[in-house]
XYZ file of C-alpha atoms in Angstrom:
772
model
C 12.432 11.808 103.336
C 11.245 10.086 106.737
C 9.868 7.057 104.622
C 13.603 6.897 102.376
C 15.313 6.946 106.249
C 13.023 3.857 107.472
C 14.334 1.977 104.934
C 17.443 2.322 104.556
C 18.298 1.375 108.363
C 15.949 -0.882 108.517
C 18.402 -2.967 106.343
C 20.372 -3.163 108.981
C 17.725 -3.533 112.388
C 14.258 -4.952 112.627
C 12.304 -1.811 112.460
C 9.166 -1.212 110.480
C 9.288 0.215 107.070
C 6.801 2.195 107.464
C 5.234 4.103 110.368
C 1.196 6.218 110.599
C 3.714 9.651 111.656
C -0.807 11.014 112.125
C -0.940 8.673 114.670
C 1.699 8.030 116.654
C 2.915 12.192 117.344
C 0.193 13.022 120.473
C 0.461 16.634 120.256
C -1.742 15.820 123.658
C 1.214 14.988 126.174
C -1.418 12.241 128.131
C -1.456 10.440 124.779
C 1.994 9.757 123.795
C 3.879 6.423 123.962
C 6.764 7.423 126.419
C 10.069 7.133 123.698
C 11.741 4.580 125.718
C 9.125 2.130 123.953
C 10.553 3.235 120.670
C 12.960 0.895 118.557
C 16.338 2.810 119.528
C 16.654 3.952 115.169
C 13.889 5.911 115.969
C 14.141 7.692 118.746
C 15.742 10.899 117.630
C 13.664 10.492 114.205
C 10.489 10.345 116.641
C 11.781 13.033 118.663
C 12.302 15.227 115.903
C 9.100 15.011 115.297
C 7.674 16.460 118.245
C 9.738 18.881 118.233
C 8.488 20.006 115.090
C 5.216 20.907 117.575
C 6.420 22.173 120.495
C 5.168 21.316 124.297
C 1.190 21.593 124.296
C 0.201 25.253 125.952
C -4.047 25.311 125.782
C -4.631 28.111 126.622
C -7.992 29.182 125.904
C -9.609 26.159 127.040
C -11.410 26.058 130.680
C -9.025 24.225 132.484
C -10.662 22.018 135.356
C -11.204 22.588 139.228
C -9.619 20.714 141.702
C -10.863 20.708 145.397
C -7.898 21.807 148.148
C -9.017 21.777 151.678
C -11.798 23.332 150.935
C -10.712 25.741 148.528
C -10.890 24.775 144.482
C -7.791 25.503 142.595
C -7.044 24.905 138.879
C -4.342 25.160 136.472
C -2.999 29.136 136.079
C -1.907 29.561 132.071
C 0.176 32.389 133.030
C 2.204 28.999 134.432
C 2.617 29.119 130.998
C 4.650 32.234 129.648
C 6.470 31.734 133.194
C 8.195 27.991 132.906
C 7.603 28.753 128.740
C 9.717 26.407 127.302
C 9.190 23.116 129.740
C 5.392 23.102 130.645
C 2.340 21.603 128.903
C -1.050 21.173 129.911
C -3.205 17.788 128.864
C -6.988 18.293 128.119
C -7.202 14.423 127.927
C -5.405 14.129 131.077
C -6.481 17.254 133.154
C -2.429 16.832 134.098
C 0.370 18.331 133.249
C 3.845 16.821 131.741
C 7.096 18.618 131.392
C 8.527 18.500 127.583
C 12.247 17.931 127.788
C 12.071 15.100 130.329
C 9.871 13.428 128.538
C 11.924 14.212 125.946
C 16.133 12.697 127.219
C 14.013 11.930 130.741
C 16.726 7.565 130.274
C 15.435 4.362 132.173
C 18.754 5.469 135.045
C 16.872 8.249 135.481
C 13.320 6.803 136.313
C 13.393 7.580 140.601
C 14.845 11.047 140.699
C 12.063 13.243 141.453
C 9.431 14.065 139.336
C 9.991 11.226 136.704
C 6.857 9.150 137.480
C 4.924 12.879 138.260
C 5.764 15.048 135.514
C 6.478 12.267 132.701
C 4.375 9.327 133.167
C 1.484 10.449 135.037
C 1.331 13.643 134.652
C 1.034 16.780 137.983
C -2.003 18.822 139.496
C -0.801 19.530 142.409
C -2.103 23.273 141.057
C -2.232 24.581 144.805
C 1.811 24.048 144.793
C 2.562 25.836 141.869
C 6.596 25.636 144.647
C 6.653 22.569 143.103
C 6.803 23.583 139.526
C 10.451 25.772 140.138
C 11.753 23.046 142.551
C 11.037 20.621 139.420
C 13.461 22.807 137.328
C 15.904 22.558 140.439
C 19.806 24.104 140.329
C 21.814 24.016 137.735
C 22.858 19.730 137.439
C 19.467 18.564 137.715
C 17.077 16.135 135.999
C 15.271 18.671 134.421
C 18.418 20.934 132.996
C 20.303 18.682 132.204
C 17.236 17.181 129.542
C 17.720 20.673 128.971
C 20.427 20.610 127.579
C 20.574 17.781 126.105
C 16.634 19.065 124.281
C 19.225 22.768 122.889
C 22.224 20.323 121.625
C 19.952 18.179 119.702
C 18.498 21.124 117.800
C 21.901 22.198 116.989
C 21.254 19.565 114.282
C 24.868 19.725 113.335
C 25.945 17.569 115.911
C 24.284 14.789 114.692
C 25.367 12.241 112.419
C 21.546 11.015 111.659
C 20.444 14.607 110.911
C 23.350 15.476 108.139
C 23.175 12.895 107.168
C 19.238 13.085 106.616
C 19.953 17.017 105.603
C 22.570 15.809 102.454
C 19.581 13.068 101.443
C 17.092 15.880 101.242
C 20.202 17.999 99.173
C 20.490 15.049 96.981
C 16.791 14.636 96.651
C 16.289 17.902 96.146
C 18.406 18.865 92.805
C 17.363 14.652 91.360
C 14.182 16.489 90.881
C 15.480 19.642 89.517
C 17.319 17.186 87.148
C 13.621 15.416 86.008
C 11.936 18.556 86.484
C 14.383 20.209 83.483
C 14.701 16.663 81.531
C 10.964 17.010 81.336
C 10.796 21.281 80.176
C 12.584 20.148 78.034
C 10.756 16.691 76.514
C 7.822 19.019 76.859
C 8.759 21.864 74.277
C 10.485 19.215 71.968
C 8.164 17.185 71.796
C 5.276 20.376 70.898
C 7.075 21.371 68.564
C 8.493 17.909 66.511
C 11.838 18.199 67.062
C 15.059 15.715 67.180
C 16.755 15.123 70.376
C 19.471 13.853 69.498
C 22.664 15.074 68.299
C 25.897 14.452 65.944
C 28.391 15.382 68.633
C 27.349 15.847 71.724
C 30.975 15.891 73.687
C 31.398 18.753 75.938
C 33.032 20.287 73.505
C 30.388 20.810 70.773
C 29.328 23.478 69.583
C 26.227 22.273 68.823
C 25.192 18.687 71.562
C 22.449 18.601 70.146
C 18.447 20.586 70.962
C 17.852 18.331 73.818
C 21.104 19.215 75.972
C 21.855 22.868 74.210
C 17.823 23.358 75.081
C 18.518 21.714 79.022
C 21.535 23.912 79.365
C 19.945 27.255 78.801
C 17.052 25.973 81.219
C 20.873 26.260 83.598
C 21.694 29.354 82.643
C 18.525 30.754 83.249
C 17.623 29.474 86.218
C 20.544 29.127 89.094
C 18.189 25.912 91.073
C 18.679 23.469 88.599
C 22.248 24.907 87.513
C 23.695 23.917 90.829
C 21.603 20.703 90.199
C 23.108 20.206 86.727
C 26.710 21.700 87.977
C 30.798 20.032 88.397
C 29.203 18.426 91.898
C 25.962 16.762 90.453
C 26.021 12.720 90.212
C 27.876 11.707 86.701
C 25.377 8.462 86.677
C 22.210 11.226 87.547
C 21.841 14.025 85.172
C 19.086 12.702 83.200
C 20.327 13.199 79.463
C 21.347 9.702 78.518
C 19.059 8.694 75.679
C 17.045 5.927 77.546
C 16.241 8.788 80.160
C 14.337 10.989 77.086
C 12.684 8.437 76.062
C 10.426 7.219 78.836
C 9.648 10.902 79.576
C 8.042 10.763 75.921
C 6.424 7.940 76.910
C 5.607 9.195 79.723
C 3.932 12.367 77.760
C 2.364 9.993 75.212
C 1.107 7.802 78.177
C -0.654 10.130 80.558
C -2.177 11.816 77.380
C -3.945 7.824 76.026
C -4.716 7.317 79.473
C -7.038 10.603 79.347
C -8.040 10.262 75.906
C -9.106 6.048 77.361
C -10.802 7.761 80.413
C -13.597 9.417 78.760
C -14.011 6.373 75.994
C -13.747 3.175 78.567
C -17.401 3.120 78.773
C -18.907 4.619 76.121
C -18.790 3.314 72.021
C -17.069 4.641 69.223
C -15.968 5.055 65.444
C -12.007 3.559 64.627
C -10.378 5.733 61.825
C -7.564 4.246 60.178
C -5.044 5.433 56.953
C -1.319 3.295 56.611
C 1.104 4.993 54.855
C 5.117 4.843 54.404
C 6.961 7.135 56.370
C 10.256 8.338 55.782
C 12.540 5.604 55.544
C 9.476 3.331 53.723
C 8.392 1.967 56.274
C 4.736 1.058 56.429
C 2.988 2.630 59.512
C -1.105 2.212 59.752
C -2.697 5.555 62.697
C -5.764 5.045 64.342
C -7.589 7.066 65.852
C -10.415 7.276 67.676
C -13.835 9.104 67.034
C -16.652 9.832 69.874
C -18.110 11.979 73.012
C -16.957 12.985 75.809
C -18.222 13.782 79.514
C -19.640 18.068 78.444
C -21.474 15.998 75.035
C -18.658 17.256 72.868
C -17.267 14.995 69.541
C -13.992 14.069 70.287
C -11.455 13.018 67.273
C -8.093 11.458 68.897
C -5.190 9.844 67.878
C -4.322 6.721 70.707
C -1.300 5.360 67.814
C 0.456 4.400 65.249
C 1.170 0.977 64.876
C 4.200 -0.324 61.828
C 2.911 -2.867 59.360
C 4.734 -5.583 57.228
C 1.429 -6.016 54.756
C -1.239 -3.846 54.257
C -4.096 -7.218 53.506
C -6.619 -6.798 55.555
C -6.256 -9.602 58.409
C -2.538 -7.683 58.483
C -4.502 -4.857 60.154
C -7.532 -6.749 61.230
C -4.707 -8.219 63.605
C -2.596 -4.929 63.810
C -5.834 -3.130 65.207
C -6.322 -6.369 67.289
C -2.994 -5.362 70.317
C -3.299 -2.412 69.527
C -6.949 -2.864 71.950
C -5.829 -5.371 73.537
C -3.611 -2.402 75.111
C -5.776 -0.107 75.851
C -8.563 -2.600 77.103
C -10.629 -1.900 74.555
C -13.085 -4.079 72.303
C -14.746 -4.539 69.081
C -18.267 -4.580 71.487
C -17.797 -0.576 72.128
C -17.397 0.506 67.985
C -19.999 1.758 66.343
C -18.467 3.054 63.344
C -15.563 2.601 60.613
C -14.129 5.612 58.408
C -11.917 4.880 55.405
C -10.828 5.712 52.453
C -11.707 3.649 49.274
C -9.119 0.901 49.208
C -10.640 -1.462 48.111
C -8.732 -3.587 51.440
C -10.962 -1.887 53.208
C -13.718 -1.641 52.001
C -13.973 -4.981 50.363
C -17.830 -5.874 51.108
C -16.453 -10.344 51.565
C -12.826 -9.558 53.271
C -11.787 -6.067 54.094
C -11.628 -3.987 56.917
C -14.416 -3.267 57.138
C -16.052 -6.508 56.306
C -13.947 -8.491 59.246
C -14.825 -6.085 62.183
C -18.724 -6.107 61.274
C -18.614 -9.762 62.045
C -16.573 -8.783 66.154
C -19.504 -5.602 65.952
C -22.512 -6.213 63.949
C -23.364 -2.066 63.972
C -20.315 -0.790 63.482
C -21.421 0.385 60.456
C -18.874 1.943 57.554
C -19.292 5.478 56.157
C -17.142 6.238 53.183
C -14.745 9.388 53.982
C -16.901 11.894 53.178
C -14.260 14.083 52.047
C -12.230 11.327 49.967
C -15.667 10.958 47.836
C -15.194 14.187 47.409
C -12.280 14.361 45.292
C -13.326 11.730 43.542
C -15.914 13.486 42.115
C -13.706 16.207 40.453
C -11.261 14.413 39.508
C -13.905 11.936 37.310
C -15.014 15.726 35.911
C -11.653 16.738 34.855
C -10.988 13.465 33.453
C -14.851 13.215 31.649
C -14.500 16.854 30.092
C -11.580 17.051 27.099
C -11.440 21.203 27.641
C -10.751 20.863 31.581
C -8.320 17.932 31.679
C -6.656 19.994 28.663
C -6.233 22.832 31.033
C -4.874 21.421 33.483
C -2.459 19.406 31.470
C -1.854 23.678 29.879
C -1.565 23.776 33.882
C 1.183 21.142 34.661
C 3.078 22.214 31.981
C 3.169 24.876 33.399
C 4.768 24.686 36.998
C 7.118 23.077 35.265
C 8.049 24.876 33.210
C 8.459 28.574 34.676
C 9.283 26.875 38.286
C 11.476 24.361 36.738
C 13.545 26.311 38.391
C 14.933 29.673 41.253
C 15.891 32.005 38.012
C 12.678 31.677 36.746
C 11.065 31.836 39.901
C 12.617 34.836 41.198
C 12.299 36.320 37.976
C 8.433 35.234 38.584
C 8.678 37.132 42.586
C 10.700 40.145 40.621
C 8.123 40.944 38.141
C 4.928 40.278 40.142
C 6.978 42.901 42.973
C 6.885 45.801 39.788
C 3.869 45.316 39.084
C 2.185 45.753 42.732
C 4.377 48.966 42.754
C 2.890 49.801 39.275
C -0.667 49.454 40.953
C 0.232 50.564 44.394
C 1.357 54.242 42.638
C -1.549 54.338 40.416
C -3.919 53.709 43.626
C -4.685 50.093 42.249
C -4.187 48.403 44.867
C -4.256 50.084 48.598
C -2.389 49.078 51.367
C -2.814 47.618 54.894
C -1.102 44.996 57.057
C -1.609 40.838 54.861
C -1.631 42.427 51.810
C 0.051 42.382 48.657
C 2.672 40.158 50.301
C 4.713 38.955 47.999
C 3.431 35.663 45.785
C 5.086 33.038 43.477
C 2.279 30.092 41.511
C 1.946 27.844 44.428
C 2.203 23.840 43.098
C -0.839 21.733 43.887
C -0.981 18.136 45.688
C -1.564 15.359 43.918
C -4.501 14.314 46.218
C -5.889 17.124 47.083
C -8.169 19.842 44.681
C -8.879 22.068 46.256
C -4.956 23.320 46.591
C -5.319 23.779 42.971
C -8.049 26.699 43.875
C -4.855 28.234 45.119
C -2.729 27.489 42.342
C -5.742 28.976 39.953
C -5.875 31.674 41.736
C -2.457 32.594 42.015
C -1.838 32.516 38.620
C -4.592 35.119 37.627
C -3.192 37.051 39.918
C 0.601 36.893 38.419
C -0.989 36.229 35.059
C 1.375 39.467 33.572
C 4.518 38.301 35.071
C 4.140 34.665 34.454
C 3.539 36.445 30.026
C 6.385 37.850 31.010
C 8.711 34.769 32.035
C 7.014 32.770 29.161
C 8.258 35.229 27.262
C 12.349 35.283 28.507
C 12.174 31.267 28.092
C 11.211 31.019 24.988
C 13.833 33.751 23.997
C 16.436 33.543 25.874
C 16.149 29.631 27.227
C 19.055 27.397 25.829
C 17.052 24.245 25.542
C 14.887 23.573 22.359
C 12.088 21.963 24.772
C 11.737 24.618 27.669
C 11.989 26.629 24.002
C 8.618 25.014 22.539
C 6.907 24.077 26.532
C 6.675 27.645 26.131
C 5.360 28.472 22.696
C 2.515 26.255 23.627
C 1.763 28.215 26.265
C 1.366 30.945 24.706
C 0.213 30.750 22.415
C -2.626 28.446 24.641
C -2.691 31.133 27.912
C -3.423 34.341 25.679
C -7.166 32.139 23.482
C -9.691 33.074 24.581
C -10.060 29.624 26.197
C -7.781 29.350 29.194
C -8.979 32.140 30.304
C -13.080 30.505 30.293
C -11.567 27.670 31.557
C -9.248 29.579 34.345
C -12.448 31.418 35.866
C -15.185 28.410 34.678
C -12.239 25.703 37.457
C -11.877 28.438 39.623
C -15.865 28.385 40.453
C -15.923 25.595 40.327
C -13.377 24.166 42.541
C -13.650 27.315 44.866
C -17.529 26.377 45.398
C -16.346 22.060 46.407
C -13.504 23.195 48.878
C -15.628 25.295 50.897
C -17.498 22.218 50.909
C -14.411 19.738 51.924
C -13.436 21.821 54.235
C -15.966 21.546 55.997
C -15.991 17.702 55.722
C -12.532 17.699 57.105
C -13.118 19.481 60.648
C -13.456 17.662 63.619
C -16.981 18.415 65.175
C -18.771 17.784 61.857
C -21.050 15.254 62.701
C -23.174 13.088 59.427
C -26.102 15.212 60.013
C -24.729 18.450 58.581
C -22.373 16.288 56.445
C -25.105 14.957 54.334
C -26.560 18.647 54.573
C -24.357 20.209 53.609
C -23.548 18.037 50.380
C -27.103 18.506 48.916
C -26.261 22.499 50.123
C -23.693 22.112 47.839
C -25.128 20.569 45.315
C -28.126 22.804 45.116
C -25.439 25.529 44.848
C -24.082 24.187 42.168
C -27.082 23.881 40.083
C -27.506 27.265 41.030
C -24.957 28.062 39.277
C -25.411 26.314 36.264
C -28.521 28.232 35.868
C -27.500 31.985 36.971
C -23.723 32.235 36.792
C -23.500 31.810 33.083
C -23.965 35.993 31.673
C -21.794 36.856 35.153
C -18.472 34.780 34.111
C -19.760 35.065 31.107
C -18.880 39.407 32.232
C -15.637 38.933 33.977
C -14.064 35.970 31.561
C -14.445 39.303 28.873
C -13.128 41.923 31.423
C -10.122 39.631 32.065
C -9.788 39.365 28.314
C -9.964 43.253 27.531
C -7.166 43.944 30.424
C -4.142 41.368 29.239
C -5.007 42.155 25.670
C -6.597 39.025 25.201
C -9.054 38.337 21.392
C -12.127 37.960 21.870
C -14.891 35.538 20.697
C -18.327 37.147 19.209
C -20.924 34.299 20.990
C -23.412 34.584 18.368
C -21.040 33.705 15.729
C -20.035 30.371 14.414
C -17.639 27.832 16.118
C -14.561 27.163 14.428
C -12.877 23.320 16.335
C -9.606 24.508 16.450
C -8.109 21.764 16.193
C -10.263 20.937 12.573
C -10.255 25.036 11.041
C -12.515 23.882 7.926
C -14.708 21.498 10.134
C -18.846 23.078 10.010
C -19.401 22.622 13.572
C -23.130 24.042 12.476
C -22.937 25.914 16.502
C -22.531 29.032 17.932
C -19.671 29.760 20.838
C -22.186 30.965 22.753
C -23.943 26.946 22.214
C -20.197 26.260 22.971
C -18.445 27.768 25.777
C -22.440 27.837 26.962
C -23.947 24.054 26.981
C -20.905 21.822 25.972
C -18.581 23.014 28.201
C -19.863 25.041 31.204
C -23.707 23.296 31.664
C -21.791 19.958 31.040
C -19.439 20.598 33.412
C -22.132 21.235 35.237
C -24.049 18.728 34.696
C -21.244 16.086 35.354
C -20.385 17.342 38.684
C -24.206 17.146 40.616
C -24.372 13.846 38.580
C -21.068 12.572 40.623
C -22.275 14.310 43.268
C -25.254 11.813 43.106
C -23.119 8.859 42.698
C -20.675 9.281 45.413
C -22.728 9.840 48.348
C -25.541 7.545 47.335
C -24.843 5.981 50.550
C -26.227 8.908 51.947
C -30.269 7.927 51.230
C -29.472 4.395 53.050
C -31.458 3.795 56.200
C -28.970 4.544 58.288
C -28.346 8.487 57.822
C -31.527 8.942 56.554
C -33.688 8.978 59.282
C -30.205 10.092 61.089
C -31.547 13.572 59.820
C -34.075 13.578 62.287
C -32.183 14.415 64.549
C -31.066 17.355 62.995
C -32.369 20.420 65.627
C -32.354 22.580 62.892
C -35.389 24.996 62.498
C -37.303 24.153 65.945
C -37.105 20.155 65.885
C -38.899 20.943 62.164
C -36.986 16.584 60.348
C -38.040 15.067 63.912
C -39.509 11.726 62.759
C -40.262 9.934 65.888
C -41.491 6.539 63.645
C -37.657 7.409 61.926
C -35.634 7.576 65.224
C -37.728 4.315 66.365
C -36.913 2.426 63.228
C -33.132 4.245 63.755
C -32.942 2.612 67.328
C -33.370 -0.860 66.229
C -30.570 -0.826 63.957
C -28.079 -1.084 67.269
C -29.931 -4.007 68.731
C -26.981 -4.421 70.912
C -27.464 -0.707 72.099
C -31.004 -1.019 72.406
C -33.241 -3.976 73.215
C -37.278 -4.955 73.099
C -37.651 -3.604 76.763
C -35.922 -0.160 76.700
C -37.646 0.522 72.846
C -41.110 0.583 74.461
C -39.304 2.873 76.808
C -37.802 5.415 74.095
C -41.118 5.554 72.658
C -42.115 7.516 75.481
C -38.824 9.090 75.548
C -37.935 10.381 72.394
C -42.393 12.347 73.702
C -41.327 13.237 76.297
C -38.071 15.101 75.230
C -39.965 16.690 71.952
C -42.364 18.428 73.685
C -39.676 19.263 75.822
C -36.749 20.818 73.617
C -39.243 22.955 71.229
C -40.730 25.165 75.017
C -37.110 25.884 76.325
C -35.001 29.690 74.382
C -32.324 27.804 75.346
C -32.171 25.057 72.887
C -33.057 27.608 69.990
C -30.473 28.446 66.856
C -29.289 24.952 67.610
C -28.157 23.930 64.386
C -25.841 20.523 64.543
C -26.808 17.563 66.166
C -23.175 17.872 68.373
C -24.841 21.480 69.959
C -27.082 19.969 70.713
C -25.218 16.821 72.487
C -23.058 19.678 73.986
C -27.478 21.392 75.863
C -27.654 19.069 76.715
C -25.235 17.574 79.169
C -25.707 21.440 79.914
C -29.538 21.674 81.004
C -28.909 17.853 82.260
C -31.776 16.475 79.848
C -28.633 13.414 79.056
C -30.211 12.616 82.215
C -34.119 12.778 82.262
C -33.779 11.459 78.724
C -31.134 9.005 78.734
C -32.003 6.533 76.140
C -32.607 9.428 73.570
C -28.592 10.733 74.475
C -27.399 7.206 74.126
C -29.132 7.439 70.048
C -27.429 10.531 69.455
C -24.429 9.717 70.327
C -24.150 7.097 68.396
C -24.935 9.268 65.345
C -22.695 11.730 66.567
C -19.771 8.902 66.640
C -20.716 7.874 63.040
C -17.274 9.281 60.807
C -17.348 11.624 58.236
C -13.416 12.107 56.759
C -9.878 10.462 56.967
C -8.908 13.909 57.626
C -7.853 13.536 61.820
C -5.726 10.557 60.278
C -4.294 12.132 57.465
C -3.742 14.904 59.045
C -1.244 12.401 61.247
C 0.803 11.852 58.413
C 1.166 15.056 57.485
C 2.281 15.589 61.166
C 4.717 12.680 60.753
C 6.615 13.858 58.008
C 7.371 16.769 59.973
C 8.839 14.344 62.432
C 11.033 11.699 61.560
C 12.483 13.333 59.161
C 15.553 11.969 56.331
C 17.579 13.213 59.355
C 15.373 10.842 61.671
C 15.110 8.236 59.741
C 16.215 5.438 62.096
C 13.500 6.346 65.213
C 12.119 3.290 66.070
C 8.178 2.595 65.564
C 7.252 2.800 69.145
C 8.999 6.309 69.551
C 7.823 8.188 66.202
C 4.063 6.891 68.045
C 5.041 8.566 70.779
C 6.321 11.451 70.108
C 3.262 12.418 67.295
C 0.569 10.935 70.060
C 2.953 14.575 72.052
C 3.054 16.827 68.592
C -0.733 15.963 67.539
C -2.872 15.845 70.368
C -0.837 19.056 72.215
C -4.761 20.155 73.065
C -4.149 17.255 75.778
C -0.021 17.934 75.614
C -0.591 21.236 77.551
C -2.736 19.540 80.590
C 0.013 16.790 81.157
C 1.363 18.584 85.130
C 5.593 16.728 85.130
C 4.773 15.436 88.509
C 2.664 12.556 85.940
C 5.226 12.266 84.203
C 7.439 12.090 87.193
C 5.487 9.052 88.783
C 5.391 7.268 84.977
C 8.896 7.623 85.091
C 10.268 6.319 88.963
C 7.572 3.693 88.564
C 8.543 2.588 84.121
C 11.810 0.836 85.494
C 11.623 0.849 89.760
C 14.155 4.089 89.608
C 14.326 5.552 92.938
C 16.986 8.761 93.275
């Protein structure tokens, strides 16, 4: 506020714009500059500063003695009680002073008694206490005039400049109350991904939009905000304009990104990129960074959404260049790339992968593991006719049964009735979260894990689904629907359907577990490879050992739902060519041609799709694994791994790394705190916790290089899921910068919580050189 007053007064006269008050205002009267030496416009401000401190009256010090006629005399602190309102003592000069005379005696009163003694030089005649009473004098004395001026000065309502200061402080408080209310409102809307504006924001509107409605709600429950936005508030400073809302949202996004970049700035990272269209048809590119933070933990953070007019690799590269320039990042920091399998991304010569590797030769590309797993399942479904036919029938079922709200309601009602009967018979138990209302879930086009949920719901609601199909077959007026329902009933009451339902449910449950593990943000490449290998082992075990168990489940399901079972020892009859002699039994067909074939193709596709897990980079990285007391540690492999990163390890550091690795493994194998660590990310965090990252810096550098290698692009794909919630058909005109800012705040909720109002205020005020 003082700086504000100084700048305002300086506009008319030559006054310094800023004063260091800590140096200027001295509590000790012997160190003070006389009031008459200050600029006229500053005198009252200086007096006010001194009045805040009051007279200097030290009581506990050792007062210095002086010789008066052979007797030692000194200042008596009891005089402070007798002359409390004005007497001061200087430890610097060892003299007494008059506080009101210092503040209010002017040049015309210099010659009056006591000016030199009690204002300029100080008084020290300790043997003449009567001199203090003489200084006070009669009613009209100079001292009493100064005292009267002091009392009048303390009545603030008598001073125009003080009134202006009070008014300025009031306006300042109201301004920042409105600004903080706007920031709190924006914080809530950004966190929930809600729109800001309303169709009609006039005072007479019943719905003025989320921003104004939430801010008014805050005003109703906070008297400070209510007063600040009330009828007396300045109409041009209500902090509700669209530009204000945009700048505050931009402030939140700026603080979040800067917090992320603070961790990344001098570190290596991996680049995760994907593109998708928003609701308005614009192609958007999401960019995320994978890095190791100061605690040793792996992080994947979304840093921006960029509108791209083309999806060619060169255009994507130029867009990333612009983003890097904006955030002051360098390609020399990039040590990994993670994309899907599109040709513009992974092209050998002109793909985005190749273009970035020309900038940084150690920016190694890893195809998204989760995407490859989806391709494995898709390939098997397409290869096996029985499985392909099964999912075609499931798709037809969802169209028929879910084709109208009436049929969906029928499924719910029938399933509810079946549930009541089961509860009455004791077949089901009650409890929190159990026996919820169910309906057939439509699977996603690109996520085969969702097919597992569809099959589970079909397994539990089979009776309800059959009854709805029977209703459609008999009552529906559309012949196409009746024919489809008839075909579905025939298929769903066959052994083939039951067999493939249980087979694919077993497979999808297993692969979905792997898919979810690969999509975790804290997943690392070494553990991901182990997960893939473990899944392959599980699939082989299922092939060898699960046939009898699954066949038993199939027979139980058939008995429960009155479906004709097949004798496994009888000759297999091809349903499409019943007269054909197949020469095989039912057991051979279902176990060898179906069960074994599907599992064999799954394992074969896993090996083909994840062939890059056998590359040197990933094989050598496995030597970092801390499992089983660092069983996989291999000095030779780790040295070979370090040679793949010539930008990070020169020849001298490679020699030192060999010693570093030997000391490291001998140390951690004997330290109990490193037991039971399963992943390299846990190892990295433990090293930071124990200070080993400082003791073995070269090993820690190598560890970080492997941790930042990408596993899946789930983070950027989650950003597109969030984009559908933030930019809806009702917000289709949301501009690209605002969409990016809103998404950063919505996706990075953990960082959003750390952002303080003060940080947003600082950005907001500097954004357009605002003043209150």
